[in-house]
Amino acid sequence: LSDILTGRAAPSSKPAVRRGSRSREEEARRAALRSAFVKYDKDNSGSITKLELAQCFRAAGQSYDSKTVDEVFDKADVDKSGTIDFEEFVHLSDILAGRAAPSS
């Protein structure tokens, strides 16, 4: 899970093929992220709460204190709804992998 969140999952040996605006590799990454998202969206609400995010990190072997979880959650919750939807989860993965800057 940690590798999926940070984009360090083993790259596919197949060449990247563009489908629309996304490569096959990007589609596979998003599918893996979707699987992780669904797994930790315990109440099937379509969004992840702060508690669910903390559980996700623990399952990935990341032991963050509550202050750090709060900070990460706040950076990921772009629309300030109090939950993280799938697109925000993808953005969080990009932040953790250094592919995107946190939203203010």
PDB file of N, CA and C in Angstrom:
ATOM      1  N   LEU A   1       0.823  -1.195   0.000  1.00  0.00           N
ATOM      2  CA  LEU A   1       0.000   0.000   0.000  1.00  0.00           C
ATOM      3  C   LEU A   1       0.862   1.251   0.000  1.00  0.00           C
ATOM      4  N   SER A   2       1.904   1.251   0.816  1.00  0.00           N
ATOM      5  CA  SER A   2       2.788   2.399   0.867  1.00  0.00           C
ATOM      6  C   SER A   2       3.363   2.700  -0.511  1.00  0.00           C
ATOM      7  N   ASP A   3       3.773   1.657  -1.232  1.00  0.00           N
ATOM      8  CA  ASP A   3       4.316   1.849  -2.574  1.00  0.00           C
ATOM      9  C   ASP A   3       3.270   2.395  -3.528  1.00  0.00           C
ATOM     10  N   ILE A   4       2.038   1.959  -3.377  1.00  0.00           N
ATOM     11  CA  ILE A   4       0.969   2.463  -4.232  1.00  0.00           C
ATOM     12  C   ILE A   4       0.726   3.944  -3.946  1.00  0.00           C
ATOM     13  N   LEU A   5       0.654   4.298  -2.661  1.00  0.00           N
ATOM     14  CA  LEU A   5       0.396   5.686  -2.300  1.00  0.00           C
ATOM     15  C   LEU A   5       1.489   6.625  -2.785  1.00  0.00           C
ATOM     16  N   THR A   6       2.730   6.160  -2.781  1.00  0.00           N
ATOM     17  CA  THR A   6       3.836   7.032  -3.175  1.00  0.00           C
ATOM     18  C   THR A   6       4.273   6.824  -4.613  1.00  0.00           C
ATOM     19  N   GLY A   7       3.615   5.914  -5.325  1.00  0.00           N
ATOM     20  CA  GLY A   7       3.949   5.697  -6.720  1.00  0.00           C
ATOM     21  C   GLY A   7       5.215   4.881  -6.921  1.00  0.00           C
ATOM     22  N   ARG A   8       5.668   4.170  -5.886  1.00  0.00           N
ATOM     23  CA  ARG A   8       6.883   3.371  -6.007  1.00  0.00           C
ATOM     24  C   ARG A   8       6.591   1.931  -6.380  1.00  0.00           C
ATOM     25  N   ALA A   9       5.351   1.624  -6.731  1.00  0.00           N
ATOM     26  CA  ALA A   9       5.021   0.261  -7.137  1.00  0.00           C
ATOM     27  C   ALA A   9       5.847  -0.093  -8.365  1.00  0.00           C
ATOM     28  N   ALA A  10       6.173  -1.352  -8.492  1.00  0.00           N
ATOM     29  CA  ALA A  10       7.004  -1.783  -9.619  1.00  0.00           C
ATOM     30  C   ALA A  10       6.353  -1.388 -10.935  1.00  0.00           C
ATOM     31  N   PRO A  11       7.111  -0.718 -11.797  1.00  0.00           N
ATOM     32  CA  PRO A  11       6.536  -0.304 -13.074  1.00  0.00           C
ATOM     33  C   PRO A  11       6.244  -1.512 -13.955  1.00  0.00           C
ATOM     34  N   SER A  12       5.272  -1.360 -14.787  1.00  0.00           N
ATOM     35  CA  SER A  12       4.911  -2.418 -15.717  1.00  0.00           C
ATOM     36  C   SER A  12       6.016  -2.586 -16.751  1.00  0.00           C
ATOM     37  N   SER A  13       6.222  -3.823 -17.190  1.00  0.00           N
ATOM     38  CA  SER A  13       7.231  -4.053 -18.214  1.00  0.00           C
ATOM     39  C   SER A  13       6.686  -3.708 -19.592  1.00  0.00           C
ATOM     40  N   LYS A  14       5.395  -3.472 -19.694  1.00  0.00           N
ATOM     41  CA  LYS A  14       4.793  -3.096 -20.967  1.00  0.00           C
ATOM     42  C   LYS A  14       5.042  -1.617 -21.226  1.00  0.00           C
ATOM     43  N   PRO A  15       5.228  -1.236 -22.464  1.00  0.00           N
ATOM     44  CA  PRO A  15       5.424   0.178 -22.751  1.00  0.00           C
ATOM     45  C   PRO A  15       4.154   0.964 -22.451  1.00  0.00           C
ATOM     46  N   ALA A  16       4.337   2.211 -22.073  1.00  0.00           N
ATOM     47  CA  ALA A  16       3.187   3.063 -21.787  1.00  0.00           C
ATOM     48  C   ALA A  16       2.447   3.345 -23.090  1.00  0.00           C
ATOM     49  N   VAL A  17       1.157   3.059 -23.084  1.00  0.00           N
ATOM     50  CA  VAL A  17       0.327   3.319 -24.249  1.00  0.00           C
ATOM     51  C   VAL A  17      -0.704   4.348 -23.835  1.00  0.00           C
ATOM     52  N   ARG A  18      -0.811   5.399 -24.591  1.00  0.00           N
ATOM     53  CA  ARG A  18      -1.751   6.456 -24.243  1.00  0.00           C
ATOM     54  C   ARG A  18      -3.175   6.036 -24.574  1.00  0.00           C
ATOM     55  N   ARG A  19      -4.061   6.253 -23.612  1.00  0.00           N
ATOM     56  CA  ARG A  19      -5.487   6.041 -23.812  1.00  0.00           C
ATOM     57  C   ARG A  19      -6.134   7.342 -23.409  1.00  0.00           C
ATOM     58  N   GLY A  20      -6.570   8.102 -24.387  1.00  0.00           N
ATOM     59  CA  GLY A  20      -7.056   9.430 -24.075  1.00  0.00           C
ATOM     60  C   GLY A  20      -5.876  10.258 -23.616  1.00  0.00           C
ATOM     61  N   SER A  21      -6.004  10.851 -22.441  1.00  0.00           N
ATOM     62  CA  SER A  21      -4.913  11.673 -21.920  1.00  0.00           C
ATOM     63  C   SER A  21      -4.075  10.926 -20.880  1.00  0.00           C
ATOM     64  N   ARG A  22      -4.381   9.659 -20.608  1.00  0.00           N
ATOM     65  CA  ARG A  22      -3.649   8.897 -19.593  1.00  0.00           C
ATOM     66  C   ARG A  22      -2.954   7.699 -20.214  1.00  0.00           C
ATOM     67  N   SER A  23      -1.756   7.422 -19.735  1.00  0.00           N
ATOM     68  CA  SER A  23      -1.020   6.250 -20.192  1.00  0.00           C
ATOM     69  C   SER A  23      -1.583   5.002 -19.517  1.00  0.00           C
ATOM     70  N   ARG A  24      -1.239   3.866 -20.060  1.00  0.00           N
ATOM     71  CA  ARG A  24      -1.654   2.591 -19.459  1.00  0.00           C
ATOM     72  C   ARG A  24      -1.087   2.485 -18.040  1.00  0.00           C
ATOM     73  N   GLU A  25       0.153   2.946 -17.875  1.00  0.00           N
ATOM     74  CA  GLU A  25       0.780   2.919 -16.548  1.00  0.00           C
ATOM     75  C   GLU A  25      -0.006   3.780 -15.550  1.00  0.00           C
ATOM     76  N   GLU A  26      -0.437   4.948 -15.993  1.00  0.00           N
ATOM     77  CA  GLU A  26      -1.225   5.824 -15.125  1.00  0.00           C
ATOM     78  C   GLU A  26      -2.575   5.189 -14.807  1.00  0.00           C
ATOM     79  N   GLU A  27      -3.189   4.555 -15.791  1.00  0.00           N
ATOM     80  CA  GLU A  27      -4.463   3.867 -15.554  1.00  0.00           C
ATOM     81  C   GLU A  27      -4.288   2.750 -14.521  1.00  0.00           C
ATOM     82  N   ALA A  28      -3.181   2.017 -14.614  1.00  0.00           N
ATOM     83  CA  ALA A  28      -2.910   0.935 -13.647  1.00  0.00           C
ATOM     84  C   ALA A  28      -2.681   1.511 -12.256  1.00  0.00           C
ATOM     85  N   ARG A  29      -1.977   2.640 -12.183  1.00  0.00           N
ATOM     86  CA  ARG A  29      -1.738   3.294 -10.889  1.00  0.00           C
ATOM     87  C   ARG A  29      -3.057   3.741 -10.271  1.00  0.00           C
ATOM     88  N   ARG A  30      -3.913   4.342 -11.087  1.00  0.00           N
ATOM     89  CA  ARG A  30      -5.211   4.797 -10.578  1.00  0.00           C
ATOM     90  C   ARG A  30      -6.087   3.616 -10.148  1.00  0.00           C
ATOM     91  N   ALA A  31      -5.994   2.499 -10.874  1.00  0.00           N
ATOM     92  CA  ALA A  31      -6.768   1.311 -10.494  1.00  0.00           C
ATOM     93  C   ALA A  31      -6.281   0.776  -9.144  1.00  0.00           C
ATOM     94  N   ALA A  32      -4.970   0.773  -8.936  1.00  0.00           N
ATOM     95  CA  ALA A  32      -4.421   0.316  -7.648  1.00  0.00           C
ATOM     96  C   ALA A  32      -4.839   1.270  -6.532  1.00  0.00           C
ATOM     97  N   LEU A  33      -4.809   2.564  -6.822  1.00  0.00           N
ATOM     98  CA  LEU A  33      -5.249   3.540  -5.825  1.00  0.00           C
ATOM     99  C   LEU A  33      -6.740   3.380  -5.529  1.00  0.00           C
ATOM    100  N   ARG A  34      -7.532   3.108  -6.559  1.00  0.00           N
ATOM    101  CA  ARG A  34      -8.982   2.908  -6.366  1.00  0.00           C
ATOM    102  C   ARG A  34      -9.217   1.708  -5.441  1.00  0.00           C
ATOM    103  N   SER A  35      -8.460   0.623  -5.652  1.00  0.00           N
ATOM    104  CA  SER A  35      -8.599  -0.559  -4.796  1.00  0.00           C
ATOM    105  C   SER A  35      -8.277  -0.221  -3.346  1.00  0.00           C
ATOM    106  N   ALA A  36      -7.189   0.531  -3.138  1.00  0.00           N
ATOM    107  CA  ALA A  36      -6.815   0.935  -1.774  1.00  0.00           C
ATOM    108  C   ALA A  36      -7.889   1.848  -1.181  1.00  0.00           C
ATOM    109  N   PHE A  37      -8.381   2.781  -1.990  1.00  0.00           N
ATOM    110  CA  PHE A  37      -9.400   3.724  -1.523  1.00  0.00           C
ATOM    111  C   PHE A  37     -10.652   2.979  -1.072  1.00  0.00           C
ATOM    112  N   VAL A  38     -11.124   2.064  -1.894  1.00  0.00           N
ATOM    113  CA  VAL A  38     -12.335   1.303  -1.567  1.00  0.00           C
ATOM    114  C   VAL A  38     -12.124   0.469  -0.302  1.00  0.00           C
ATOM    115  N   LYS A  39     -10.935  -0.103  -0.168  1.00  0.00           N
ATOM    116  CA  LYS A  39     -10.631  -0.920   1.007  1.00  0.00           C
ATOM    117  C   LYS A  39     -10.726  -0.108   2.294  1.00  0.00           C
ATOM    118  N   TYR A  40     -10.261   1.134   2.269  1.00  0.00           N
ATOM    119  CA  TYR A  40     -10.235   1.941   3.495  1.00  0.00           C
ATOM    120  C   TYR A  40     -11.439   2.848   3.657  1.00  0.00           C
ATOM    121  N   ASP A  41     -12.296   2.909   2.658  1.00  0.00           N
ATOM    122  CA  ASP A  41     -13.569   3.612   2.796  1.00  0.00           C
ATOM    123  C   ASP A  41     -14.531   2.638   3.473  1.00  0.00           C
ATOM    124  N   LYS A  42     -14.324   2.450   4.765  1.00  0.00           N
ATOM    125  CA  LYS A  42     -15.011   1.396   5.537  1.00  0.00           C
ATOM    126  C   LYS A  42     -16.532   1.506   5.495  1.00  0.00           C
ATOM    127  N   ASP A  43     -17.043   2.733   5.448  1.00  0.00           N
ATOM    128  CA  ASP A  43     -18.498   2.894   5.467  1.00  0.00           C
ATOM    129  C   ASP A  43     -19.092   3.041   4.063  1.00  0.00           C
ATOM    130  N   ASN A  44     -18.258   2.830   3.030  1.00  0.00           N
ATOM    131  CA  ASN A  44     -18.709   2.910   1.632  1.00  0.00           C
ATOM    132  C   ASN A  44     -19.394   4.236   1.294  1.00  0.00           C
ATOM    133  N   SER A  45     -18.886   5.310   1.881  1.00  0.00           N
ATOM    134  CA  SER A  45     -19.482   6.626   1.652  1.00  0.00           C
ATOM    135  C   SER A  45     -18.957   7.307   0.401  1.00  0.00           C
ATOM    136  N   GLY A  46     -17.889   6.745  -0.191  1.00  0.00           N
ATOM    137  CA  GLY A  46     -17.275   7.399  -1.351  1.00  0.00           C
ATOM    138  C   GLY A  46     -16.229   8.414  -0.943  1.00  0.00           C
ATOM    139  N   SER A  47     -15.942   8.442   0.347  1.00  0.00           N
ATOM    140  CA  SER A  47     -14.909   9.346   0.850  1.00  0.00           C
ATOM    141  C   SER A  47     -14.240   8.707   2.068  1.00  0.00           C
ATOM    142  N   ILE A  48     -13.067   9.219   2.391  1.00  0.00           N
ATOM    143  CA  ILE A  48     -12.296   8.695   3.512  1.00  0.00           C
ATOM    144  C   ILE A  48     -12.227   9.759   4.600  1.00  0.00           C
ATOM    145  N   THR A  49     -12.519   9.336   5.816  1.00  0.00           N
ATOM    146  CA  THR A  49     -12.436  10.234   6.964  1.00  0.00           C
ATOM    147  C   THR A  49     -10.995  10.267   7.478  1.00  0.00           C
ATOM    148  N   LYS A  50     -10.752  11.146   8.413  1.00  0.00           N
ATOM    149  CA  LYS A  50      -9.428  11.237   9.032  1.00  0.00           C
ATOM    150  C   LYS A  50      -9.053   9.917   9.708  1.00  0.00           C
ATOM    151  N   LEU A  51     -10.008   9.295  10.388  1.00  0.00           N
ATOM    152  CA  LEU A  51      -9.765   8.009  11.041  1.00  0.00           C
ATOM    153  C   LEU A  51      -9.421   6.936  10.011  1.00  0.00           C
ATOM    154  N   GLU A  52     -10.171   6.890   8.913  1.00  0.00           N
ATOM    155  CA  GLU A  52      -9.908   5.908   7.863  1.00  0.00           C
ATOM    156  C   GLU A  52      -8.534   6.136   7.228  1.00  0.00           C
ATOM    157  N   LEU A  53      -8.126   7.401   7.070  1.00  0.00           N
ATOM    158  CA  LEU A  53      -6.798   7.700   6.531  1.00  0.00           C
ATOM    159  C   LEU A  53      -5.714   7.214   7.486  1.00  0.00           C
ATOM    160  N   ALA A  54      -5.906   7.440   8.775  1.00  0.00           N
ATOM    161  CA  ALA A  54      -4.937   6.973   9.771  1.00  0.00           C
ATOM    162  C   ALA A  54      -4.820   5.451   9.715  1.00  0.00           C
ATOM    163  N   GLN A  55      -5.931   4.745   9.545  1.00  0.00           N
ATOM    164  CA  GLN A  55      -5.916   3.291   9.433  1.00  0.00           C
ATOM    165  C   GLN A  55      -5.189   2.852   8.164  1.00  0.00           C
ATOM    166  N   CYS A  56      -5.373   3.600   7.103  1.00  0.00           N
ATOM    167  CA  CYS A  56      -4.694   3.329   5.837  1.00  0.00           C
ATOM    168  C   CYS A  56      -3.182   3.441   6.019  1.00  0.00           C
ATOM    169  N   PHE A  57      -2.737   4.502   6.680  1.00  0.00           N
ATOM    170  CA  PHE A  57      -1.300   4.682   6.930  1.00  0.00           C
ATOM    171  C   PHE A  57      -0.744   3.564   7.813  1.00  0.00           C
ATOM    172  N   ARG A  58      -1.484   3.211   8.865  1.00  0.00           N
ATOM    173  CA  ARG A  58      -1.020   2.133   9.754  1.00  0.00           C
ATOM    174  C   ARG A  58      -0.866   0.824   8.983  1.00  0.00           C
ATOM    175  N   ALA A  59      -1.821   0.528   8.117  1.00  0.00           N
ATOM    176  CA  ALA A  59      -1.763  -0.700   7.317  1.00  0.00           C
ATOM    177  C   ALA A  59      -0.565  -0.684   6.371  1.00  0.00           C
ATOM    178  N   ALA A  60      -0.129   0.516   5.978  1.00  0.00           N
ATOM    179  CA  ALA A  60       1.031   0.660   5.089  1.00  0.00           C
ATOM    180  C   ALA A  60       2.335   0.688   5.869  1.00  0.00           C
ATOM    181  N   GLY A  61       2.237   0.535   7.191  1.00  0.00           N
ATOM    182  CA  GLY A  61       3.439   0.520   8.018  1.00  0.00           C
ATOM    183  C   GLY A  61       3.934   1.901   8.410  1.00  0.00           C
ATOM    184  N   GLN A  62       3.094   2.904   8.227  1.00  0.00           N
ATOM    185  CA  GLN A  62       3.453   4.279   8.588  1.00  0.00           C
ATOM    186  C   GLN A  62       2.807   4.622   9.929  1.00  0.00           C
ATOM    187  N   SER A  63       3.617   4.901  10.930  1.00  0.00           N
ATOM    188  CA  SER A  63       3.102   5.242  12.252  1.00  0.00           C
ATOM    189  C   SER A  63       3.178   6.747  12.448  1.00  0.00           C
ATOM    190  N   TYR A  64       2.132   7.443  12.056  1.00  0.00           N
ATOM    191  CA  TYR A  64       2.086   8.888  12.216  1.00  0.00           C
ATOM    192  C   TYR A  64       1.301   9.243  13.467  1.00  0.00           C
ATOM    193  N   ASP A  65       1.757  10.276  14.177  1.00  0.00           N
ATOM    194  CA  ASP A  65       0.980  10.741  15.320  1.00  0.00           C
ATOM    195  C   ASP A  65      -0.240  11.505  14.799  1.00  0.00           C
ATOM    196  N   SER A  66      -1.171  11.807  15.686  1.00  0.00           N
ATOM    197  CA  SER A  66      -2.429  12.430  15.252  1.00  0.00           C
ATOM    198  C   SER A  66      -2.207  13.803  14.633  1.00  0.00           C
ATOM    199  N   LYS A  67      -1.207  14.544  15.102  1.00  0.00           N
ATOM    200  CA  LYS A  67      -0.920  15.859  14.519  1.00  0.00           C
ATOM    201  C   LYS A  67      -0.483  15.724  13.061  1.00  0.00           C
ATOM    202  N   THR A  68       0.365  14.743  12.772  1.00  0.00           N
ATOM    203  CA  THR A  68       0.830  14.531  11.404  1.00  0.00           C
ATOM    204  C   THR A  68      -0.312  14.074  10.507  1.00  0.00           C
ATOM    205  N   VAL A  69      -1.147  13.163  11.006  1.00  0.00           N
ATOM    206  CA  VAL A  69      -2.311  12.721  10.231  1.00  0.00           C
ATOM    207  C   VAL A  69      -3.204  13.920   9.930  1.00  0.00           C
ATOM    208  N   ASP A  70      -3.421  14.782  10.930  1.00  0.00           N
ATOM    209  CA  ASP A  70      -4.234  15.986  10.723  1.00  0.00           C
ATOM    210  C   ASP A  70      -3.645  16.863   9.613  1.00  0.00           C
ATOM    211  N   GLU A  71      -2.329  17.064   9.650  1.00  0.00           N
ATOM    212  CA  GLU A  71      -1.665  17.917   8.653  1.00  0.00           C
ATOM    213  C   GLU A  71      -1.773  17.323   7.251  1.00  0.00           C
ATOM    214  N   VAL A  72      -1.516  16.024   7.140  1.00  0.00           N
ATOM    215  CA  VAL A  72      -1.600  15.352   5.841  1.00  0.00           C
ATOM    216  C   VAL A  72      -3.033  15.396   5.332  1.00  0.00           C
ATOM    217  N   PHE A  73      -3.975  15.111   6.214  1.00  0.00           N
ATOM    218  CA  PHE A  73      -5.388  15.123   5.835  1.00  0.00           C
ATOM    219  C   PHE A  73      -5.794  16.508   5.331  1.00  0.00           C
ATOM    220  N   ASP A  74      -5.390  17.540   6.052  1.00  0.00           N
ATOM    221  CA  ASP A  74      -5.762  18.899   5.667  1.00  0.00           C
ATOM    222  C   ASP A  74      -5.189  19.284   4.306  1.00  0.00           C
ATOM    223  N   LYS A  75      -3.983  18.800   3.986  1.00  0.00           N
ATOM    224  CA  LYS A  75      -3.390  19.078   2.669  1.00  0.00           C
ATOM    225  C   LYS A  75      -4.123  18.321   1.571  1.00  0.00           C
ATOM    226  N   ALA A  76      -4.614  17.136   1.883  1.00  0.00           N
ATOM    227  CA  ALA A  76      -5.312  16.320   0.890  1.00  0.00           C
ATOM    228  C   ALA A  76      -6.757  16.764   0.682  1.00  0.00           C
ATOM    229  N   ASP A  77      -7.382  17.304   1.721  1.00  0.00           N
ATOM    230  CA  ASP A  77      -8.796  17.701   1.654  1.00  0.00           C
ATOM    231  C   ASP A  77      -8.912  19.062   0.966  1.00  0.00           C
ATOM    232  N   VAL A  78      -8.715  19.047  -0.346  1.00  0.00           N
ATOM    233  CA  VAL A  78      -8.644  20.276  -1.135  1.00  0.00           C
ATOM    234  C   VAL A  78      -9.921  21.103  -1.020  1.00  0.00           C
ATOM    235  N   ASP A  79     -11.080  20.446  -1.052  1.00  0.00           N
ATOM    236  CA  ASP A  79     -12.340  21.196  -1.017  1.00  0.00           C
ATOM    237  C   ASP A  79     -12.823  21.504   0.406  1.00  0.00           C
ATOM    238  N   LYS A  80     -12.027  21.108   1.398  1.00  0.00           N
ATOM    239  CA  LYS A  80     -12.312  21.383   2.819  1.00  0.00           C
ATOM    240  C   LYS A  80     -13.672  20.851   3.252  1.00  0.00           C
ATOM    241  N   SER A  81     -14.033  19.672   2.717  1.00  0.00           N
ATOM    242  CA  SER A  81     -15.316  19.056   3.051  1.00  0.00           C
ATOM    243  C   SER A  81     -15.257  18.253   4.348  1.00  0.00           C
ATOM    244  N   GLY A  82     -14.038  18.001   4.844  1.00  0.00           N
ATOM    245  CA  GLY A  82     -13.892  17.182   6.041  1.00  0.00           C
ATOM    246  C   GLY A  82     -13.700  15.714   5.724  1.00  0.00           C
ATOM    247  N   THR A  83     -13.679  15.382   4.435  1.00  0.00           N
ATOM    248  CA  THR A  83     -13.405  14.020   3.976  1.00  0.00           C
ATOM    249  C   THR A  83     -12.525  14.102   2.724  1.00  0.00           C
ATOM    250  N   ILE A  84     -11.932  12.971   2.357  1.00  0.00           N
ATOM    251  CA  ILE A  84     -11.103  12.904   1.154  1.00  0.00           C
ATOM    252  C   ILE A  84     -11.820  12.017   0.139  1.00  0.00           C
ATOM    253  N   ASP A  85     -12.175  12.593  -1.015  1.00  0.00           N
ATOM    254  CA  ASP A  85     -12.779  11.781  -2.070  1.00  0.00           C
ATOM    255  C   ASP A  85     -11.672  11.129  -2.901  1.00  0.00           C
ATOM    256  N   PHE A  86     -12.040  10.346  -3.890  1.00  0.00           N
ATOM    257  CA  PHE A  86     -11.031   9.602  -4.630  1.00  0.00           C
ATOM    258  C   PHE A  86     -10.027  10.515  -5.328  1.00  0.00           C
ATOM    259  N   GLU A  87     -10.482  11.574  -5.967  1.00  0.00           N
ATOM    260  CA  GLU A  87      -9.547  12.471  -6.663  1.00  0.00           C
ATOM    261  C   GLU A  87      -8.583  13.131  -5.676  1.00  0.00           C
ATOM    262  N   GLU A  88      -9.055  13.456  -4.492  1.00  0.00           N
ATOM    263  CA  GLU A  88      -8.173  14.006  -3.463  1.00  0.00           C
ATOM    264  C   GLU A  88      -7.179  12.939  -2.984  1.00  0.00           C
ATOM    265  N   PHE A  89      -7.615  11.682  -2.937  1.00  0.00           N
ATOM    266  CA  PHE A  89      -6.747  10.571  -2.567  1.00  0.00           C
ATOM    267  C   PHE A  89      -5.626  10.409  -3.598  1.00  0.00           C
ATOM    268  N   VAL A  90      -5.978  10.534  -4.877  1.00  0.00           N
ATOM    269  CA  VAL A  90      -4.978  10.483  -5.950  1.00  0.00           C
ATOM    270  C   VAL A  90      -4.000  11.635  -5.781  1.00  0.00           C
ATOM    271  N   HIS A  91      -4.524  12.823  -5.480  1.00  0.00           N
ATOM    272  CA  HIS A  91      -3.671  13.991  -5.263  1.00  0.00           C
ATOM    273  C   HIS A  91      -2.744  13.761  -4.066  1.00  0.00           C
ATOM    274  N   LEU A  92      -3.246  13.163  -3.006  1.00  0.00           N
ATOM    275  CA  LEU A  92      -2.422  12.844  -1.843  1.00  0.00           C
ATOM    276  C   LEU A  92      -1.283  11.913  -2.243  1.00  0.00           C
ATOM    277  N   SER A  93      -1.580  10.923  -3.055  1.00  0.00           N
ATOM    278  CA  SER A  93      -0.544  10.016  -3.548  1.00  0.00           C
ATOM    279  C   SER A  93       0.527  10.791  -4.310  1.00  0.00           C
ATOM    280  N   ASP A  94       0.087  11.737  -5.138  1.00  0.00           N
ATOM    281  CA  ASP A  94       1.040  12.558  -5.896  1.00  0.00           C
ATOM    282  C   ASP A  94       1.895  13.426  -4.973  1.00  0.00           C
ATOM    283  N   ILE A  95       1.297  13.963  -3.917  1.00  0.00           N
ATOM    284  CA  ILE A  95       2.040  14.761  -2.938  1.00  0.00           C
ATOM    285  C   ILE A  95       3.098  13.892  -2.264  1.00  0.00           C
ATOM    286  N   LEU A  96       2.692  12.707  -1.799  1.00  0.00           N
ATOM    287  CA  LEU A  96       3.606  11.822  -1.090  1.00  0.00           C
ATOM    288  C   LEU A  96       4.748  11.341  -1.985  1.00  0.00           C
ATOM    289  N   ALA A  97       4.482  11.240  -3.277  1.00  0.00           N
ATOM    290  CA  ALA A  97       5.497  10.792  -4.228  1.00  0.00           C
ATOM    291  C   ALA A  97       6.335  11.949  -4.772  1.00  0.00           C
ATOM    292  N   GLY A  98       5.989  13.189  -4.373  1.00  0.00           N
ATOM    293  CA  GLY A  98       6.734  14.346  -4.849  1.00  0.00           C
ATOM    294  C   GLY A  98       6.362  14.773  -6.256  1.00  0.00           C
ATOM    295  N   ARG A  99       5.203  14.309  -6.755  1.00  0.00           N
ATOM    296  CA  ARG A  99       4.758  14.687  -8.106  1.00  0.00           C
ATOM    297  C   ARG A  99       3.854  15.894  -8.098  1.00  0.00           C
ATOM    298  N   ALA A 100       3.435  16.335  -6.909  1.00  0.00           N
ATOM    299  CA  ALA A 100       2.534  17.485  -6.809  1.00  0.00           C
ATOM    300  C   ALA A 100       2.807  18.226  -5.515  1.00  0.00           C
ATOM    301  N   ALA A 101       2.523  19.506  -5.549  1.00  0.00           N
ATOM    302  CA  ALA A 101       2.664  20.324  -4.335  1.00  0.00           C
ATOM    303  C   ALA A 101       1.348  20.272  -3.566  1.00  0.00           C
ATOM    304  N   PRO A 102       1.430  20.339  -2.241  1.00  0.00           N
ATOM    305  CA  PRO A 102       0.199  20.373  -1.440  1.00  0.00           C
ATOM    306  C   PRO A 102      -0.629  21.605  -1.782  1.00  0.00           C
ATOM    307  N   SER A 103      -1.925  21.463  -1.709  1.00  0.00           N
ATOM    308  CA  SER A 103      -2.822  22.605  -1.904  1.00  0.00           C
ATOM    309  C   SER A 103      -2.814  23.431  -0.638  1.00  0.00           C
ATOM    310  N   SER A 104      -2.987  24.723  -0.791  1.00  0.00           N
ATOM    311  CA  SER A 104      -3.005  25.578   0.409  1.00  0.00           C
ATOM    312  C   SER A 104      -4.378  25.646   1.005  1.00  0.00           C
TER     313      SER A 104
END
